[in-house]
Each structure stands twice: as structure tokens, then as C-alpha cells.
Coordinates of C-alpha atoms in Angstrom, one line a residue:
M12 CA 25.9 3.8 71.7
T13 CA 28.5 0.7 72.6
A14 CA 25.6 -1.4 74.7
T15 CA 23.3 -1.8 71.3
L16 CA 26.2 -3.6 69.6
S17 CA 25.4 -6.3 72.4
L18 CA 23.8 -9.5 71.3
Q19 CA 25.3 -11.2 74.3
P20 CA 23.0 -12.9 77.8
P21 CA 22.3 -10.6 80.7
L22 CA 25.1 -10.7 82.7
A23 CA 27.6 -10.5 79.7
E24 CA 25.5 -7.5 78.2
G25 CA 25.9 -5.6 81.9
L26 CA 29.6 -6.4 81.8
A27 CA 29.4 -5.2 78.6
R28 CA 28.3 -1.8 79.8
Y29 CA 31.3 -1.7 81.6
G30 CA 33.6 -2.1 79.4
F31 CA 34.7 -5.9 79.8
G32 CA 35.1 -8.3 77.3
P33 CA 34.8 -7.7 73.7
L34 CA 31.4 -7.2 71.4
P35 CA 30.1 -9.4 69.0
L36 CA 32.3 -9.4 66.0
A37 CA 29.3 -9.7 63.4
A38 CA 27.0 -6.4 65.7
L39 CA 30.6 -4.3 65.0
K40 CA 30.6 -5.5 61.0
A41 CA 26.9 -4.8 60.4
R42 CA 27.6 -1.1 62.1
Y43 CA 31.0 -0.4 60.6
A44 CA 31.8 -2.4 57.6
S45 CA 28.4 -2.3 55.9
A46 CA 27.8 -3.4 52.0
E47 CA 26.4 -0.3 52.1
S48 CA 29.5 1.9 53.6
G49 CA 31.8 -0.4 50.5
S50 CA 34.0 -1.7 52.6
K51 CA 34.9 -5.9 51.8
F52 CA 37.2 -8.0 53.1
I53 CA 40.6 -10.0 51.8
H54 CA 42.9 -13.0 54.0
V55 CA 46.4 -11.5 53.9
D56 CA 49.5 -12.2 55.7
G57 CA 47.5 -14.5 57.9
F58 CA 45.0 -11.2 58.7
D59 CA 41.3 -10.7 57.4
V60 CA 42.2 -7.3 56.0
H61 CA 39.4 -4.6 56.3
Y62 CA 39.2 -2.1 53.4
R63 CA 37.4 0.3 50.6
D64 CA 37.6 0.7 47.0
E65 CA 36.4 4.1 46.7
G66 CA 36.4 7.9 44.6
S67 CA 36.9 7.5 40.9
P68 CA 38.4 3.8 39.4
D69 CA 39.7 5.9 36.4
K70 CA 41.7 8.3 38.8
P71 CA 45.4 8.3 40.0
V72 CA 45.7 5.6 43.4
L73 CA 45.7 6.9 46.8
V74 CA 46.3 5.0 49.6
L75 CA 45.7 6.1 53.5
V76 CA 47.3 4.2 55.9
H77 CA 46.4 4.8 59.7
G78 CA 47.9 5.4 63.6
V79 CA 47.5 3.4 66.5
M80 CA 44.2 2.6 67.8
A81 CA 42.2 4.1 64.6
S82 CA 40.6 2.8 61.3
L83 CA 39.9 3.5 57.7
H84 CA 37.1 5.8 59.6
T85 CA 40.0 8.5 60.5
W86 CA 40.2 9.7 56.8
D87 CA 36.4 9.4 56.4
G88 CA 36.8 13.9 55.6
W89 CA 39.6 13.1 53.1
V90 CA 37.6 11.0 51.3
T91 CA 34.8 14.0 51.0
E92 CA 37.3 15.7 50.0
L93 CA 39.7 14.1 47.2
S94 CA 37.6 11.4 45.9
R95 CA 37.0 13.4 42.4
H96 CA 40.4 13.2 41.5
F97 CA 41.3 10.1 42.6
R98 CA 40.6 6.4 43.6
I99 CA 41.5 6.4 46.9
I100 CA 41.9 3.0 49.5
R101 CA 41.7 2.5 53.0
L102 CA 42.2 -0.2 55.5
D103 CA 42.4 -0.9 58.9
V104 CA 46.2 -1.6 59.7
P105 CA 46.8 -5.0 61.1
G106 CA 46.3 -4.9 65.2
F107 CA 43.4 -2.9 64.9
G108 CA 40.6 -1.8 62.9
L109 CA 38.1 -4.4 61.9
T110 CA 41.3 -6.4 60.8
G111 CA 42.1 -7.2 63.9
G112 CA 45.4 -8.9 65.1
G113 CA 46.8 -12.4 63.6
Q114 CA 46.7 -15.9 64.9
D115 CA 51.1 -14.9 65.3
R116 CA 50.9 -12.1 67.6
E117 CA 54.0 -10.5 65.6
Y118 CA 53.9 -6.8 65.0
D119 CA 57.1 -5.6 64.0
G120 CA 57.5 -2.9 61.7
E121 CA 58.9 -5.2 59.3
R122 CA 55.7 -7.7 58.8
L123 CA 53.6 -4.8 59.1
V124 CA 55.0 -3.4 56.1
R125 CA 55.3 -6.7 54.4
A126 CA 51.6 -7.2 55.1
F127 CA 50.9 -3.7 53.2
G128 CA 52.7 -4.7 50.3
M129 CA 51.3 -7.8 49.9
F130 CA 48.1 -6.4 50.3
L131 CA 48.7 -3.9 47.3
D132 CA 49.9 -6.8 45.4
R133 CA 46.7 -8.7 46.0
L134 CA 44.7 -5.1 44.8
D135 CA 47.4 -5.6 42.2
L136 CA 47.8 -1.6 42.5
K137 CA 51.3 -1.2 40.9
H138 CA 51.3 2.2 41.1
V139 CA 50.5 4.5 44.0
S140 CA 50.9 7.3 45.6
I141 CA 50.4 7.1 49.9
A142 CA 49.6 8.7 52.7
G143 CA 50.3 7.9 56.7
N144 CA 49.9 8.7 60.2
S145 CA 51.7 7.9 63.2
L146 CA 52.6 4.8 62.3
G147 CA 51.0 4.5 59.2
G148 CA 53.5 7.1 58.3
Y149 CA 55.9 4.6 59.5
I150 CA 54.5 1.9 57.4
A151 CA 54.5 4.4 54.4
W152 CA 57.4 5.8 54.3
N153 CA 59.2 2.4 54.8
Y154 CA 57.3 0.7 51.8
A155 CA 58.5 3.3 49.8
L156 CA 62.4 3.1 50.6
A157 CA 61.9 -0.5 49.4
N158 CA 59.8 0.1 46.3
A159 CA 60.0 3.2 45.2
H160 CA 59.5 2.2 41.5
R161 CA 55.9 2.1 42.8
V162 CA 55.1 5.2 44.4
E163 CA 54.7 8.5 42.5
R164 CA 54.2 10.2 46.1
L165 CA 54.4 10.5 49.5
I166 CA 52.4 12.1 52.6
L167 CA 53.5 11.8 55.4
I168 CA 51.3 13.3 58.7
D169 CA 53.5 13.1 61.8
P170 CA 54.8 9.5 61.3
A171 CA 56.5 7.9 63.3
G172 CA 60.0 6.8 62.5
Y173 CA 62.8 8.9 64.7
Y174 CA 62.5 8.5 69.1
M175 CA 59.1 9.4 70.4
Q176 CA 61.2 12.3 73.7
K177 CA 58.3 10.7 75.5
V178 CA 56.0 7.9 74.8
P179 CA 52.5 8.7 75.4
L180 CA 51.0 7.5 78.6
M181 CA 48.1 5.0 76.2
I182 CA 51.0 3.6 75.2
A183 CA 53.3 3.1 78.2
S184 CA 50.9 1.4 79.8
A185 CA 51.7 -1.8 77.4
V186 CA 54.6 -2.5 79.9
L187 CA 53.4 -2.0 83.5
P188 CA 53.3 -5.5 85.8
G189 CA 49.8 -6.7 84.8
A190 CA 48.6 -4.9 81.8
G191 CA 48.7 -8.3 79.4
I192 CA 46.5 -9.8 81.9
M193 CA 44.1 -7.3 81.8
M194 CA 43.8 -4.7 79.5
P195 CA 43.0 -7.3 76.9
M196 CA 40.0 -8.1 79.8
W197 CA 39.0 -4.4 80.6
M198 CA 39.7 -1.3 79.4
P199 CA 37.5 1.6 80.2
R200 CA 35.6 3.6 77.9
A201 CA 37.0 7.3 79.7
L202 CA 40.6 5.6 78.7
V203 CA 39.5 5.4 75.3
A204 CA 38.6 8.8 75.5
Q205 CA 41.1 10.6 77.2
G206 CA 43.8 9.1 74.1
I207 CA 41.8 10.7 72.2
K208 CA 41.6 14.0 73.6
E209 CA 45.4 13.8 74.1
V210 CA 45.7 13.3 69.8
Y211 CA 44.2 16.4 68.9
G212 CA 45.1 19.7 69.0
D213 CA 41.1 21.1 70.3
A214 CA 39.4 18.6 72.2
R215 CA 36.0 20.5 70.2
K216 CA 36.5 19.2 67.6
I217 CA 36.0 16.3 68.0
K218 CA 33.1 15.1 66.1
P219 CA 29.5 13.4 67.7
G220 CA 29.9 9.7 67.8
V221 CA 33.9 9.6 67.3
I222 CA 35.0 8.5 70.5
D223 CA 32.2 5.8 70.5
R224 CA 33.5 4.5 67.2
Y225 CA 37.3 4.5 68.5
Y226 CA 35.2 2.4 71.5
D227 CA 33.2 0.4 70.3
I228 CA 36.4 -0.7 67.7
S229 CA 38.7 -1.2 70.0
R230 CA 36.2 -4.3 71.6
R231 CA 36.7 -6.0 68.3
P232 CA 37.7 -9.6 69.7
G233 CA 41.2 -9.9 69.5
N234 CA 41.9 -5.9 68.9
R235 CA 42.2 -5.3 73.0
R236 CA 45.5 -8.1 72.9
A237 CA 47.0 -7.2 69.3
M238 CA 46.9 -3.5 70.5
I239 CA 48.7 -4.5 73.8
D240 CA 51.3 -6.4 72.1
I241 CA 51.8 -4.2 69.4
F242 CA 52.1 -1.0 72.5
R243 CA 54.7 -3.6 73.6
V244 CA 56.8 -3.7 70.3
L245 CA 56.9 0.4 69.7
V246 CA 57.9 1.0 73.1
K247 CA 61.2 -2.1 72.6
A248 CA 61.8 0.2 69.7
N249 CA 61.7 3.3 71.5
R250 CA 64.5 2.4 73.8
E251 CA 66.5 0.8 71.4
E252 CA 69.2 2.7 69.5
L253 CA 68.2 3.5 66.1
P254 CA 71.9 4.8 64.4
T255 CA 70.2 4.1 61.2
T256 CA 67.0 5.4 60.9
P257 CA 68.7 9.2 59.6
N258 CA 71.1 7.7 56.8
R259 CA 67.8 5.0 56.0
V260 CA 65.0 8.2 55.5
A261 CA 68.2 10.4 53.7
A262 CA 67.5 6.8 51.1
L263 CA 64.1 7.9 50.2
K264 CA 63.5 9.7 46.3
V265 CA 60.0 10.1 46.8
P266 CA 58.1 13.3 46.4
T267 CA 57.8 13.8 49.8
M268 CA 55.3 15.9 52.1
L269 CA 55.6 16.3 55.9
M270 CA 52.0 17.6 57.9
W271 CA 52.8 18.0 61.5
G272 CA 50.0 19.2 63.9
E273 CA 52.1 21.9 66.1
R274 CA 49.9 20.3 69.1
D275 CA 51.2 17.0 68.6
R276 CA 51.6 14.8 72.4
W277 CA 52.3 11.5 70.9
I278 CA 55.2 13.1 68.2
S279 CA 56.8 15.7 69.1
P280 CA 57.0 18.6 66.3
R281 CA 61.2 19.0 67.0
H282 CA 61.0 15.6 65.0
V283 CA 60.4 18.1 62.4
P284 CA 64.0 19.8 61.8
M285 CA 65.0 15.8 61.4
W286 CA 62.7 15.4 58.5
Q287 CA 64.3 18.5 57.1
R288 CA 67.9 17.6 57.6
D289 CA 67.7 13.9 56.4
V290 CA 65.1 14.7 53.3
P291 CA 66.5 17.3 51.4
G292 CA 63.3 19.0 48.9
I293 CA 60.7 17.4 52.1
E294 CA 57.7 20.0 51.4
V295 CA 56.4 21.0 54.9
K296 CA 53.1 22.1 56.8
V297 CA 52.7 22.5 60.0
Y298 CA 49.4 23.2 61.5
P299 CA 49.3 25.8 64.0
G300 CA 46.9 24.0 67.0
V301 CA 45.7 21.3 66.0
G302 CA 47.4 17.7 67.1
H303 CA 48.5 14.1 66.4
I304 CA 45.5 13.1 63.4
P305 CA 45.1 16.7 60.8
M306 CA 43.4 14.5 58.5
E307 CA 40.7 14.0 61.0
E308 CA 41.0 17.7 63.2
I309 CA 41.4 19.6 59.8
P310 CA 40.0 17.8 57.2
E311 CA 38.8 20.4 55.1
E312 CA 42.4 22.2 55.2
S313 CA 44.6 19.0 55.2
A314 CA 42.9 17.4 52.3
A315 CA 43.1 20.5 50.3
D316 CA 47.1 21.0 51.1
A317 CA 47.5 17.0 50.7
L318 CA 45.6 18.1 46.7
R319 CA 48.4 20.8 45.9
F320 CA 51.3 18.1 46.9
L321 CA 49.4 15.3 44.6
H322 CA 48.8 17.8 41.0
A323 CA 52.1 19.4 41.6

């Protein structure tokens, strides 16, 4: 529970129980990035990137990139299923997880893609397959677009890239009057819990401890401010016309698989035909009753489909 992480004076501890203020970074690292878990940190482009290097070191490399509000823990099920077949690298995307935000507060798509590429360079990963979800999918396909010679195969899971027909309330709230002042100071657990329920097709599949984890990590020092900044970038991008997106997507030269939850409330499965139109030969898997994060909601089934595609 979040209260167990508090190492603060009584008044601060009392406020922390109601969602005010950050949690101590040391306590968060002890719980979610212990040495026993394999967590490591590396400085990349102004960020202390939290990552894990797991699986079979002599196998092909698979890099996993999560979406908004999430962390590398969203891939736990895939690591369990795929670690015998791959060397798996997963990271906390800048602005989220235990990586946290940067001093310059710049989080546009180009910056995140560049930081991702620098991360791969720091680990000397020259040939990889990449799986990305949501914002992580956007990072993955844009990186593959510019570095096709380094990407073996690409799995996009409910990826961002085209318009969201309706921006999720959690993201849209970032542009409300006063949100930039209030939300970094206070974000109730109920709001985080509602956001998680929205990204699952069936909320009954949320495992014990998952909501606590999302909530705890959202309270890493600086994360709420970074989250607001990133959400504002997403809202602005969604409002602007992106006439070059189909042409850019069509330039993908990497074998690509598209996974989508049929009950995705954040990025509609109506995007699937756009990807099929613009990326001839793309392999598509739509999961009935599943939401925005199939790799977390149905890890065994989605990992099995990923394994089949990656070994094709």
C-alpha cells in the first residue's frame, strides 16, 4: 500500500495518504526497482532511465516500450512468457515510471524517439525487434522509420500515431484551467484507479496490487508534472492536422504486426483499417473484449501471438 512507502514527518505522511505530494524516491526504488529485480539506471539525454535486461543473453534482442501512465512493469507477463526465447530489454519511458521527468520539460515525439535511440546506443544494441504500446508504439514505429536497418521486426499494440477520435478524460484534463497547478500537487487514487479501469476491457482482470503500483509510481517526485506536460503535448498533437501521417506510416519497411483490443476506449480500433491501408502486408490481431493494454490484460495470449510473429 502507498502508506507503507512513506518516510515523511507525521503531517506530510497524513497528507500523503490522501494523495498530496510525492513519495520518497528511495522508498519507491526499494519496492519497484530493487537490485534483486534486475533494475538498473543509465543516464540518457538528461534522464536517469530505469530499465531491466532479462531473459537469455545469447538470444535475439526484444525491446519493450510502454505507454502513458505506465511503467516497464506492464510487461511482466510477456517477460514470463518470452524470456526463454529472447534477451528482453524493457525501460521506463522518460516522464513516466522511475525514470521520471527531465529538467527541460520537453517531451514532444521527436525528443522521446531521440532519447529512445540514444538508450539503444548506450546499451550497444545494434539489431533489435521492438514491441510498443500506445505512446510506446508511436516511439517504436517512428524509430523503425528512421532506423529500418537496425529493426528486425516491429509489434505495435494499440499504437498512437493517428488522431484519437476522443481524447481520454485523463489526458484531456491536463488542459483544464488550474490543472497545471493542482494536479502536480494532488491526484487522488480514485482518479488513477479509474484510468486503469478504462484501459482494461474487463476490469475484473486487474490483478491485486496493480492499482497500487500505478498510483505509487505516479507519485515519484516530478512524475505528475511530467505527466501533465506530456498530456498537453498529446492534446495539442491531436488537435493539429497531421496530413503526412499516412505517407510516413506507409514508408515503414520493417515486418510489422498490429495488435488491438476490440474494447479500447483510449485509441479506437477504428484505426486498424488505417494501418491496413497504409502498411500493406501488416499482420493484424484484434482481441475481443480486451482494452488498450492487451499485453497486461491478456499476457499469455498476446505473448503467444508475438512469439509466433517474431519467429516467423
